[in-house]
Amino acid sequence: MNNRRDFLKKGLLGIAATTVGTSLVQAEDFSAAKSGKISLANNDIILFQGDSITDAGRNKTNAEPNVANALGTGYAMLASSTLLNDHASKNIKIYNRGISGNRVPDLINRWDQDSLAIQPNVLSIMIGVNDFWRTKDRGAVNTPEQYKGQYKELLDKTFKALPNVKLIICEPFAVNNVKHVNDSWFPEFTKYQNASRELAKEYKAVFLPFQQVFDQALKANNGAYWTTDGVHTSLAGANLMAKAWLDLIKK
């Protein structure tokens, strides 16, 4: 497993994110080297996976790549539009298969059809907020350790089928004191975030620390500006996420 992705030898990736016209996150805020950025090749297939934050109301009846309504209205669509413009000569294809409400076990159950069958070269996964949230609002039993074990099962299955896939693990995030998110989320939710970070290191994936991205953004405006409920993004929040994601890709 440790030699599968030579392009990420230097471990976790530092990112820089901006809001519309305003720089909020500087590269030095993050711990790893820029040299770990992902390079896109001709005819690459990029897949966004996750829950409602990735889903963002996408048209699930449209399975075609590079179609606006099939990519939703969130960060995946905003990032995709820039990728398709900046890398027009590469003929890349981009899919969104996020589904609202999903937890890691849901991803596992649909992984063959919704991920492996697409044969992505670049796979971006954002999952975890519901794995924690359902323990609070619906009494689900799922510890951070269980979440990590389930995620490992998903990643092992992924690399068995796609040994050369370039993996991005996106940190689940929550903006405190906005509607559903309050002090009762912490520090327990942080344990799920730490699990995602540990998995990124173990599997030599690019790690996108979205919590830090939003924490930095709070210096410019309050949490309700960036999210509608502490978890789901406003238009500004979706743009913030898209720009942070795009900074992982070599131009």
Short mmCIF file of N, CA and C in Angstrom, two decimals, residues 84-227:
data_model
loop_
_atom_site.label_atom_id
_atom_site.label_comp_id
_atom_site.label_asym_id
_atom_site.label_seq_id
_atom_site.Cartn_x
_atom_site.Cartn_y
_atom_site.Cartn_z
N LEU A 84 -12.62 21.98 -16.17
CA LEU A 84 -12.91 21.76 -17.59
C LEU A 84 -12.41 22.91 -18.46
N ASN A 85 -12.35 24.08 -17.89
CA ASN A 85 -11.84 25.23 -18.61
C ASN A 85 -10.30 25.23 -18.63
N ASP A 86 -9.71 25.05 -17.45
CA ASP A 86 -8.25 25.11 -17.33
C ASP A 86 -7.54 23.95 -18.03
N HIS A 87 -8.22 22.82 -18.15
CA HIS A 87 -7.60 21.62 -18.71
C HIS A 87 -8.36 21.14 -19.95
N ALA A 88 -8.82 22.09 -20.73
CA ALA A 88 -9.65 21.76 -21.89
C ALA A 88 -8.96 20.81 -22.86
N SER A 89 -7.66 20.94 -23.01
CA SER A 89 -6.94 20.12 -23.98
C SER A 89 -6.80 18.66 -23.53
N LYS A 90 -7.09 18.38 -22.26
CA LYS A 90 -6.89 17.03 -21.73
C LYS A 90 -8.10 16.11 -21.90
N ASN A 91 -9.24 16.68 -22.27
CA ASN A 91 -10.43 15.86 -22.51
C ASN A 91 -10.82 15.05 -21.27
N ILE A 92 -10.80 15.70 -20.10
CA ILE A 92 -11.15 15.01 -18.86
C ILE A 92 -12.66 14.84 -18.75
N LYS A 93 -13.06 13.87 -17.94
CA LYS A 93 -14.47 13.63 -17.65
C LYS A 93 -14.66 13.69 -16.14
N ILE A 94 -15.71 14.37 -15.70
CA ILE A 94 -15.94 14.58 -14.28
C ILE A 94 -17.36 14.13 -13.91
N TYR A 95 -17.43 13.32 -12.86
CA TYR A 95 -18.69 12.80 -12.36
C TYR A 95 -18.89 13.18 -10.90
N ASN A 96 -20.15 13.33 -10.51
CA ASN A 96 -20.52 13.51 -9.11
C ASN A 96 -21.47 12.37 -8.74
N ARG A 97 -21.12 11.61 -7.70
CA ARG A 97 -21.99 10.54 -7.23
C ARG A 97 -22.28 10.68 -5.73
N GLY A 98 -22.20 11.90 -5.21
CA GLY A 98 -22.59 12.12 -3.83
C GLY A 98 -24.09 11.90 -3.64
N ILE A 99 -24.47 11.38 -2.48
CA ILE A 99 -25.88 11.17 -2.17
C ILE A 99 -26.17 11.69 -0.76
N SER A 100 -27.18 12.54 -0.67
CA SER A 100 -27.54 13.16 0.59
C SER A 100 -27.82 12.12 1.67
N GLY A 101 -27.31 12.38 2.86
CA GLY A 101 -27.55 11.51 4.00
C GLY A 101 -26.60 10.35 4.14
N ASN A 102 -25.73 10.16 3.17
CA ASN A 102 -24.85 8.99 3.20
C ASN A 102 -23.84 9.03 4.33
N ARG A 103 -23.57 7.82 4.85
CA ARG A 103 -22.47 7.56 5.76
C ARG A 103 -21.52 6.58 5.07
N VAL A 104 -20.42 6.26 5.70
CA VAL A 104 -19.47 5.34 5.06
C VAL A 104 -20.13 4.00 4.69
N PRO A 105 -20.94 3.39 5.56
CA PRO A 105 -21.56 2.12 5.16
C PRO A 105 -22.42 2.24 3.89
N ASP A 106 -23.04 3.40 3.69
CA ASP A 106 -23.82 3.61 2.46
C ASP A 106 -22.91 3.63 1.25
N LEU A 107 -21.75 4.27 1.39
CA LEU A 107 -20.80 4.27 0.29
C LEU A 107 -20.35 2.84 -0.03
N ILE A 108 -20.05 2.09 1.00
CA ILE A 108 -19.61 0.70 0.79
C ILE A 108 -20.65 -0.08 0.00
N ASN A 109 -21.92 0.09 0.35
CA ASN A 109 -23.01 -0.67 -0.29
C ASN A 109 -23.19 -0.33 -1.77
N ARG A 110 -22.83 0.88 -2.16
CA ARG A 110 -23.03 1.28 -3.56
C ARG A 110 -21.72 1.51 -4.32
N TRP A 111 -20.60 1.12 -3.71
CA TRP A 111 -19.29 1.47 -4.24
C TRP A 111 -19.00 0.85 -5.60
N ASP A 112 -19.39 -0.41 -5.79
CA ASP A 112 -19.09 -1.08 -7.06
C ASP A 112 -19.70 -0.33 -8.23
N GLN A 113 -20.96 0.04 -8.11
CA GLN A 113 -21.66 0.69 -9.21
C GLN A 113 -21.32 2.17 -9.32
N ASP A 114 -21.26 2.84 -8.18
CA ASP A 114 -21.14 4.30 -8.20
C ASP A 114 -19.71 4.82 -8.16
N SER A 115 -18.74 3.93 -8.01
CA SER A 115 -17.34 4.37 -8.00
C SER A 115 -16.46 3.49 -8.86
N LEU A 116 -16.34 2.23 -8.50
CA LEU A 116 -15.40 1.35 -9.20
C LEU A 116 -15.75 1.19 -10.67
N ALA A 117 -17.03 1.14 -10.98
CA ALA A 117 -17.45 0.97 -12.37
C ALA A 117 -17.09 2.18 -13.22
N ILE A 118 -16.95 3.33 -12.60
CA ILE A 118 -16.59 4.56 -13.32
C ILE A 118 -15.11 4.59 -13.65
N GLN A 119 -14.32 3.81 -12.91
CA GLN A 119 -12.87 3.70 -13.14
C GLN A 119 -12.17 5.07 -13.07
N PRO A 120 -12.36 5.78 -11.97
CA PRO A 120 -11.73 7.11 -11.88
C PRO A 120 -10.22 7.03 -11.76
N ASN A 121 -9.55 8.02 -12.31
CA ASN A 121 -8.12 8.21 -12.10
C ASN A 121 -7.87 9.08 -10.87
N VAL A 122 -8.82 9.99 -10.61
CA VAL A 122 -8.77 10.85 -9.43
C VAL A 122 -10.09 10.67 -8.68
N LEU A 123 -9.99 10.31 -7.42
CA LEU A 123 -11.17 10.05 -6.59
C LEU A 123 -11.15 10.96 -5.37
N SER A 124 -12.17 11.78 -5.23
CA SER A 124 -12.30 12.70 -4.10
C SER A 124 -13.45 12.22 -3.23
N ILE A 125 -13.16 11.95 -1.96
CA ILE A 125 -14.18 11.46 -1.03
C ILE A 125 -14.35 12.45 0.11
N MET A 126 -15.60 12.86 0.32
CA MET A 126 -15.93 13.67 1.49
C MET A 126 -17.07 12.99 2.23
N ILE A 127 -16.74 12.38 3.36
CA ILE A 127 -17.73 11.62 4.11
C ILE A 127 -17.38 11.68 5.59
N GLY A 128 -18.38 11.70 6.44
CA GLY A 128 -18.11 11.66 7.87
C GLY A 128 -19.05 12.47 8.73
N VAL A 129 -19.61 13.55 8.20
CA VAL A 129 -20.45 14.37 9.06
C VAL A 129 -21.70 13.62 9.48
N ASN A 130 -22.30 12.84 8.58
CA ASN A 130 -23.49 12.07 8.95
C ASN A 130 -23.14 10.89 9.85
N ASP A 131 -21.94 10.35 9.70
CA ASP A 131 -21.51 9.25 10.56
C ASP A 131 -21.52 9.70 12.02
N PHE A 132 -21.21 10.98 12.25
CA PHE A 132 -21.31 11.54 13.60
C PHE A 132 -22.71 12.07 13.88
N TRP A 133 -23.27 12.84 12.97
CA TRP A 133 -24.53 13.55 13.19
C TRP A 133 -25.66 12.59 13.56
N ARG A 134 -25.72 11.44 12.90
CA ARG A 134 -26.80 10.48 13.17
C ARG A 134 -26.71 9.92 14.58
N THR A 135 -25.54 9.98 15.21
CA THR A 135 -25.44 9.53 16.60
C THR A 135 -26.11 10.54 17.53
N LYS A 136 -26.27 11.77 17.08
CA LYS A 136 -26.88 12.81 17.89
C LYS A 136 -28.38 12.95 17.63
N ASP A 137 -28.78 12.97 16.35
CA ASP A 137 -30.18 13.28 16.06
C ASP A 137 -31.06 12.04 15.87
N ARG A 138 -30.43 10.87 15.68
CA ARG A 138 -31.24 9.66 15.46
C ARG A 138 -30.80 8.48 16.32
N GLY A 139 -29.89 8.72 17.23
CA GLY A 139 -29.50 7.68 18.16
C GLY A 139 -28.70 6.54 17.55
N ALA A 140 -28.08 6.78 16.40
CA ALA A 140 -27.25 5.75 15.77
C ALA A 140 -26.04 5.46 16.65
N VAL A 141 -25.53 4.25 16.56
CA VAL A 141 -24.34 3.87 17.29
C VAL A 141 -23.20 3.72 16.29
N ASN A 142 -22.25 4.62 16.34
CA ASN A 142 -21.12 4.57 15.42
C ASN A 142 -20.00 5.42 16.00
N THR A 143 -19.05 4.77 16.62
CA THR A 143 -17.94 5.47 17.26
C THR A 143 -16.94 5.95 16.22
N PRO A 144 -16.04 6.86 16.61
CA PRO A 144 -14.97 7.25 15.69
C PRO A 144 -14.13 6.05 15.24
N GLU A 145 -13.94 5.10 16.13
CA GLU A 145 -13.17 3.90 15.78
C GLU A 145 -13.90 3.06 14.74
N GLN A 146 -15.21 2.95 14.88
CA GLN A 146 -16.00 2.23 13.89
C GLN A 146 -15.98 2.95 12.55
N TYR A 147 -16.12 4.26 12.60
CA TYR A 147 -16.04 5.07 11.38
C TYR A 147 -14.73 4.84 10.66
N LYS A 148 -13.63 4.85 11.40
CA LYS A 148 -12.33 4.65 10.79
C LYS A 148 -12.21 3.24 10.20
N GLY A 149 -12.70 2.24 10.91
CA GLY A 149 -12.65 0.88 10.41
C GLY A 149 -13.47 0.69 9.15
N GLN A 150 -14.64 1.31 9.10
CA GLN A 150 -15.49 1.23 7.91
C GLN A 150 -14.82 1.94 6.73
N TYR A 151 -14.21 3.07 7.01
CA TYR A 151 -13.53 3.84 5.97
C TYR A 151 -12.35 3.03 5.41
N LYS A 152 -11.63 2.35 6.31
CA LYS A 152 -10.52 1.50 5.87
C LYS A 152 -11.02 0.39 4.95
N GLU A 153 -12.15 -0.20 5.28
CA GLU A 153 -12.74 -1.22 4.41
C GLU A 153 -13.02 -0.65 3.02
N LEU A 154 -13.55 0.56 2.99
CA LEU A 154 -13.84 1.21 1.71
C LEU A 154 -12.57 1.46 0.91
N LEU A 155 -11.54 1.95 1.58
CA LEU A 155 -10.30 2.27 0.88
C LEU A 155 -9.56 1.02 0.43
N ASP A 156 -9.59 -0.02 1.25
CA ASP A 156 -8.95 -1.28 0.84
C ASP A 156 -9.63 -1.82 -0.42
N LYS A 157 -10.94 -1.75 -0.45
CA LYS A 157 -11.69 -2.21 -1.63
C LYS A 157 -11.33 -1.36 -2.84
N THR A 158 -11.18 -0.07 -2.62
CA THR A 158 -10.86 0.85 -3.71
C THR A 158 -9.51 0.53 -4.32
N PHE A 159 -8.49 0.39 -3.48
CA PHE A 159 -7.14 0.19 -4.01
C PHE A 159 -6.91 -1.22 -4.54
N LYS A 160 -7.73 -2.16 -4.11
CA LYS A 160 -7.67 -3.48 -4.71
C LYS A 160 -8.13 -3.43 -6.16
N ALA A 161 -9.16 -2.63 -6.42
CA ALA A 161 -9.70 -2.51 -7.78
C ALA A 161 -8.98 -1.46 -8.60
N LEU A 162 -8.52 -0.39 -7.93
CA LEU A 162 -7.91 0.75 -8.63
C LEU A 162 -6.59 1.09 -7.95
N PRO A 163 -5.57 0.27 -8.13
CA PRO A 163 -4.32 0.45 -7.38
C PRO A 163 -3.60 1.76 -7.67
N ASN A 164 -3.86 2.38 -8.80
CA ASN A 164 -3.15 3.62 -9.15
C ASN A 164 -4.01 4.87 -9.03
N VAL A 165 -5.17 4.75 -8.42
CA VAL A 165 -6.04 5.91 -8.31
C VAL A 165 -5.39 6.98 -7.44
N LYS A 166 -5.55 8.23 -7.81
CA LYS A 166 -5.07 9.36 -7.03
C LYS A 166 -6.21 9.78 -6.09
N LEU A 167 -5.97 9.63 -4.81
CA LEU A 167 -7.03 9.77 -3.81
C LEU A 167 -6.93 11.09 -3.06
N ILE A 168 -8.07 11.76 -2.93
CA ILE A 168 -8.22 12.94 -2.10
C ILE A 168 -9.21 12.62 -1.00
N ILE A 169 -8.77 12.73 0.24
CA ILE A 169 -9.67 12.57 1.38
C ILE A 169 -9.97 13.96 1.94
N CYS A 170 -11.24 14.32 1.88
CA CYS A 170 -11.69 15.63 2.36
C CYS A 170 -12.15 15.50 3.80
N GLU A 171 -11.67 16.38 4.63
CA GLU A 171 -12.04 16.37 6.04
C GLU A 171 -13.49 16.80 6.22
N PRO A 172 -14.30 16.01 6.95
CA PRO A 172 -15.64 16.50 7.31
C PRO A 172 -15.49 17.73 8.20
N PHE A 173 -16.39 18.69 8.05
CA PHE A 173 -16.26 19.93 8.81
C PHE A 173 -17.61 20.32 9.41
N ALA A 174 -17.56 21.19 10.39
CA ALA A 174 -18.77 21.75 10.99
C ALA A 174 -18.45 23.15 11.49
N VAL A 175 -19.33 24.09 11.21
CA VAL A 175 -19.14 25.47 11.64
C VAL A 175 -20.01 25.70 12.87
N ASN A 176 -19.39 25.93 13.99
CA ASN A 176 -20.08 26.00 15.27
C ASN A 176 -21.00 27.21 15.36
N ASN A 177 -22.06 27.04 16.14
CA ASN A 177 -23.02 28.10 16.44
C ASN A 177 -23.81 28.55 15.23
N VAL A 178 -24.03 27.63 14.29
CA VAL A 178 -24.93 27.88 13.17
C VAL A 178 -25.95 26.77 13.14
N LYS A 179 -27.17 27.08 13.52
CA LYS A 179 -28.34 26.20 13.48
C LYS A 179 -28.09 24.85 14.16
N HIS A 180 -27.79 23.78 13.38
CA HIS A 180 -27.69 22.44 13.95
C HIS A 180 -26.41 22.21 14.74
N VAL A 181 -25.39 22.99 14.49
CA VAL A 181 -24.08 22.74 15.10
C VAL A 181 -23.90 23.64 16.32
N ASN A 182 -23.56 23.01 17.45
CA ASN A 182 -23.33 23.76 18.68
C ASN A 182 -22.20 23.10 19.47
N ASP A 183 -21.96 23.60 20.65
CA ASP A 183 -20.82 23.11 21.44
C ASP A 183 -20.91 21.62 21.74
N SER A 184 -22.12 21.05 21.71
CA SER A 184 -22.26 19.63 22.02
C SER A 184 -21.62 18.73 20.97
N TRP A 185 -21.29 19.29 19.80
CA TRP A 185 -20.63 18.51 18.76
C TRP A 185 -19.16 18.23 19.11
N PHE A 186 -18.61 19.04 19.97
CA PHE A 186 -17.17 18.99 20.20
C PHE A 186 -16.89 18.61 21.67
N PRO A 187 -15.81 17.84 21.93
CA PRO A 187 -14.77 17.44 20.98
C PRO A 187 -15.03 16.13 20.23
N GLU A 188 -16.21 15.52 20.41
CA GLU A 188 -16.43 14.19 19.82
C GLU A 188 -16.30 14.22 18.30
N PHE A 189 -16.86 15.23 17.63
CA PHE A 189 -16.78 15.29 16.17
C PHE A 189 -15.33 15.39 15.71
N THR A 190 -14.50 16.03 16.50
CA THR A 190 -13.09 16.17 16.16
C THR A 190 -12.42 14.81 16.01
N LYS A 191 -12.88 13.82 16.73
CA LYS A 191 -12.30 12.48 16.65
C LYS A 191 -12.56 11.86 15.27
N TYR A 192 -13.69 12.15 14.67
CA TYR A 192 -13.98 11.67 13.31
C TYR A 192 -13.08 12.38 12.31
N GLN A 193 -12.89 13.68 12.53
CA GLN A 193 -11.99 14.44 11.67
C GLN A 193 -10.57 13.89 11.76
N ASN A 194 -10.12 13.61 12.98
CA ASN A 194 -8.78 13.06 13.15
C ASN A 194 -8.64 11.71 12.46
N ALA A 195 -9.71 10.92 12.49
CA ALA A 195 -9.68 9.62 11.81
C ALA A 195 -9.47 9.79 10.32
N SER A 196 -10.14 10.77 9.73
CA SER A 196 -9.98 11.01 8.29
C SER A 196 -8.55 11.46 7.97
N ARG A 197 -7.99 12.26 8.84
CA ARG A 197 -6.60 12.72 8.64
C ARG A 197 -5.63 11.54 8.75
N GLU A 198 -5.84 10.68 9.75
CA GLU A 198 -4.98 9.52 9.92
C GLU A 198 -5.05 8.57 8.73
N LEU A 199 -6.25 8.41 8.18
CA LEU A 199 -6.41 7.54 7.01
C LEU A 199 -5.71 8.12 5.80
N ALA A 200 -5.78 9.43 5.63
CA ALA A 200 -5.08 10.06 4.51
C ALA A 200 -3.59 9.80 4.60
N LYS A 201 -3.05 9.89 5.80
CA LYS A 201 -1.63 9.63 5.98
C LYS A 201 -1.31 8.17 5.73
N GLU A 202 -2.13 7.28 6.26
CA GLU A 202 -1.88 5.84 6.11
C GLU A 202 -1.93 5.39 4.66
N TYR A 203 -2.87 5.94 3.91
CA TYR A 203 -3.05 5.53 2.52
C TYR A 203 -2.34 6.46 1.54
N LYS A 204 -1.55 7.37 2.05
CA LYS A 204 -0.78 8.30 1.25
C LYS A 204 -1.68 9.09 0.28
N ALA A 205 -2.78 9.52 0.79
CA ALA A 205 -3.73 10.33 0.01
C ALA A 205 -3.45 11.81 0.25
N VAL A 206 -3.93 12.64 -0.64
CA VAL A 206 -3.98 14.08 -0.39
C VAL A 206 -5.07 14.32 0.65
N PHE A 207 -4.77 15.12 1.64
CA PHE A 207 -5.75 15.45 2.68
C PHE A 207 -6.14 16.92 2.54
N LEU A 208 -7.44 17.17 2.47
CA LEU A 208 -7.92 18.54 2.34
C LEU A 208 -8.58 18.94 3.66
N PRO A 209 -7.92 19.78 4.46
CA PRO A 209 -8.41 20.12 5.81
C PRO A 209 -9.50 21.19 5.79
N PHE A 210 -10.70 20.78 5.43
CA PHE A 210 -11.78 21.75 5.28
C PHE A 210 -12.13 22.47 6.57
N GLN A 211 -11.94 21.83 7.72
CA GLN A 211 -12.24 22.53 8.97
C GLN A 211 -11.38 23.78 9.10
N GLN A 212 -10.11 23.66 8.78
CA GLN A 212 -9.22 24.81 8.86
C GLN A 212 -9.59 25.86 7.82
N VAL A 213 -10.04 25.41 6.66
CA VAL A 213 -10.47 26.35 5.62
C VAL A 213 -11.62 27.22 6.14
N PHE A 214 -12.61 26.57 6.76
CA PHE A 214 -13.75 27.34 7.27
C PHE A 214 -13.39 28.14 8.51
N ASP A 215 -12.53 27.61 9.36
CA ASP A 215 -12.10 28.37 10.53
C ASP A 215 -11.41 29.67 10.10
N GLN A 216 -10.59 29.59 9.07
CA GLN A 216 -9.94 30.80 8.55
C GLN A 216 -10.96 31.76 7.95
N ALA A 217 -11.96 31.21 7.28
CA ALA A 217 -12.96 32.05 6.63
C ALA A 217 -13.77 32.86 7.63
N LEU A 218 -13.87 32.37 8.86
CA LEU A 218 -14.63 33.10 9.88
C LEU A 218 -13.97 34.43 10.23
N LYS A 219 -12.74 34.63 9.83
CA LYS A 219 -12.09 35.92 10.05
C LYS A 219 -12.68 37.00 9.15
N ALA A 220 -13.30 36.58 8.05
CA ALA A 220 -13.87 37.53 7.10
C ALA A 220 -15.36 37.76 7.33
N ASN A 221 -16.07 36.69 7.74
CA ASN A 221 -17.51 36.82 8.00
C ASN A 221 -17.94 35.66 8.89
N ASN A 222 -19.14 35.76 9.43
CA ASN A 222 -19.58 34.76 10.40
C ASN A 222 -20.01 33.45 9.75
N GLY A 223 -20.26 32.45 10.58
CA GLY A 223 -20.55 31.12 10.08
C GLY A 223 -21.79 31.04 9.21
N ALA A 224 -22.80 31.86 9.51
CA ALA A 224 -24.03 31.84 8.72
C ALA A 224 -23.81 32.39 7.31
N TYR A 225 -22.72 33.10 7.08
CA TYR A 225 -22.39 33.57 5.74
C TYR A 225 -21.88 32.41 4.89
N TRP A 226 -21.18 31.48 5.53
CA TRP A 226 -20.54 30.38 4.79
C TRP A 226 -21.38 29.12 4.73
N THR A 227 -22.24 28.92 5.72
CA THR A 227 -23.08 27.72 5.75
C THR A 227 -24.52 28.11 6.09
#
